[in-house]
XYZ file of C-alpha atoms in Angstrom:
106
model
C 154.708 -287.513 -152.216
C 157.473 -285.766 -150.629
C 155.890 -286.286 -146.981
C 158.371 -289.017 -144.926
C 161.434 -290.588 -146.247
C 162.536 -287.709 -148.372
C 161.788 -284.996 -145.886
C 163.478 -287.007 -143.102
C 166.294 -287.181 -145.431
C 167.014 -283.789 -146.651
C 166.272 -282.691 -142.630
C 168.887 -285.094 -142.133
C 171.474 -283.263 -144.221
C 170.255 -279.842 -144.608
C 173.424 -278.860 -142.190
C 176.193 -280.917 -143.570
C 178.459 -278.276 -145.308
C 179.743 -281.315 -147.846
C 176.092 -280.906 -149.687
C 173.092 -278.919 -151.071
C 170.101 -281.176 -150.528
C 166.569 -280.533 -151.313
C 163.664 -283.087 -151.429
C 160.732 -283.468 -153.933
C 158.173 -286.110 -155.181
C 157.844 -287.271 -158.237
C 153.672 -287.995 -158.207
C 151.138 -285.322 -158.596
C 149.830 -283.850 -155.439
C 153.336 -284.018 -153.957
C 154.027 -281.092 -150.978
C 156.907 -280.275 -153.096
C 156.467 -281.673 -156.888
C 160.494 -282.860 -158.871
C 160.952 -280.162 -161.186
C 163.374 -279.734 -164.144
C 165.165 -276.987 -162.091
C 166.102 -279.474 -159.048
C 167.277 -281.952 -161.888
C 169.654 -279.696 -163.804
C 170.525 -278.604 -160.220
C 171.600 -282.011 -158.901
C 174.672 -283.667 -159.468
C 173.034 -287.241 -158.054
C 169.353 -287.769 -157.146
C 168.224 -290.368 -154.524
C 165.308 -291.869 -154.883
C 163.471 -294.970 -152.124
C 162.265 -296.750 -154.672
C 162.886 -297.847 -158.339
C 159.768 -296.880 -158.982
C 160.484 -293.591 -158.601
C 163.757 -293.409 -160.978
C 161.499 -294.959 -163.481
C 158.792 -292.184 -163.315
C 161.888 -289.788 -163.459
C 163.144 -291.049 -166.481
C 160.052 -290.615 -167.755
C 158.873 -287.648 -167.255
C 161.948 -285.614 -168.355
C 163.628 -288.592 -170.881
C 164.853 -285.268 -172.938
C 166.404 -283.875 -170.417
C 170.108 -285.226 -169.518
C 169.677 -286.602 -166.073
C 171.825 -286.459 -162.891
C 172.779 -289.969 -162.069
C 169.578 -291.554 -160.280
C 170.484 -293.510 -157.423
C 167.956 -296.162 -155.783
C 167.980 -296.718 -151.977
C 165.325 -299.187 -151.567
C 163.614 -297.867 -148.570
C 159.798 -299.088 -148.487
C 157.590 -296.567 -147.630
C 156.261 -297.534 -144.234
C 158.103 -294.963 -141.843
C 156.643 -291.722 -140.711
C 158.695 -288.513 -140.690
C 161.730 -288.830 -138.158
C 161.210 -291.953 -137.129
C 164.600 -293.418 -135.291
C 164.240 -296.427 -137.798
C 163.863 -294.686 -141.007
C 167.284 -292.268 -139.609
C 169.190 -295.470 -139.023
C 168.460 -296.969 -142.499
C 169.087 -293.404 -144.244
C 172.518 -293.066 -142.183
C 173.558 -296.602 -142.949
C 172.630 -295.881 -146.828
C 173.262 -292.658 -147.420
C 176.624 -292.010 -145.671
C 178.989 -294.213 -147.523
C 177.310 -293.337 -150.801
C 177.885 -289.341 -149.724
C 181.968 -290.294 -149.014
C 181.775 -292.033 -152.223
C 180.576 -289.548 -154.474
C 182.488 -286.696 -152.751
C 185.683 -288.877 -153.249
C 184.860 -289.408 -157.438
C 187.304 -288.397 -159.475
C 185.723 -286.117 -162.380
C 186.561 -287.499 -165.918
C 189.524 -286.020 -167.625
């Protein structure tokens, strides 16, 4: 619903000059609804829950998807909650360092 995790997340790195980030949902209703703009924008998308890749790859299967990547963060964490930073830190960091450090294919 784009209301905790994924806010807290793209507050989290709206300053870091290695990325762009923005946040969505991917249910109706959401305060800021996935569009087929933010895909084609995005090299990776991060979603909390495999639920939410799933409704992705729904949704737009005839569009050519970013990779989807699943963090597995249950959704019991209001927004900036010291917990819910730790976790996205500890998740999100080394998968940042690895993507930045990808070598494109030839």
């Amino acid at each position: 619903m784009n209301r905790q995790r994924s806010v807290t997340a793209e507050r989290l790195y709206r300053n870091d000059p290695r990325l762009e980030v923005r946040s969505a949902g991917v249910r109706t209703g959401a305060v800021r609804r996935i569009s087929e703009g933010d895909l084609r924008w995005a090299d990776v998308v991060y979603v909390m829950e495999s639920d939410q890749k799933r409704r992705i790859q729904t949704e737009f299967r005839d569009l050519e998807l970013p990779m989807i990547e699943v963090l597995e963060i249950p959704d019991v964490f209001a927004v900036m909650d010291p917990e819910l930073i730790e976790i996205l830190r500890a998740t999100l960091d080394p998968e940042i360092e690895q993507h930045l450090h990808r070598k494109p294919p030839p």
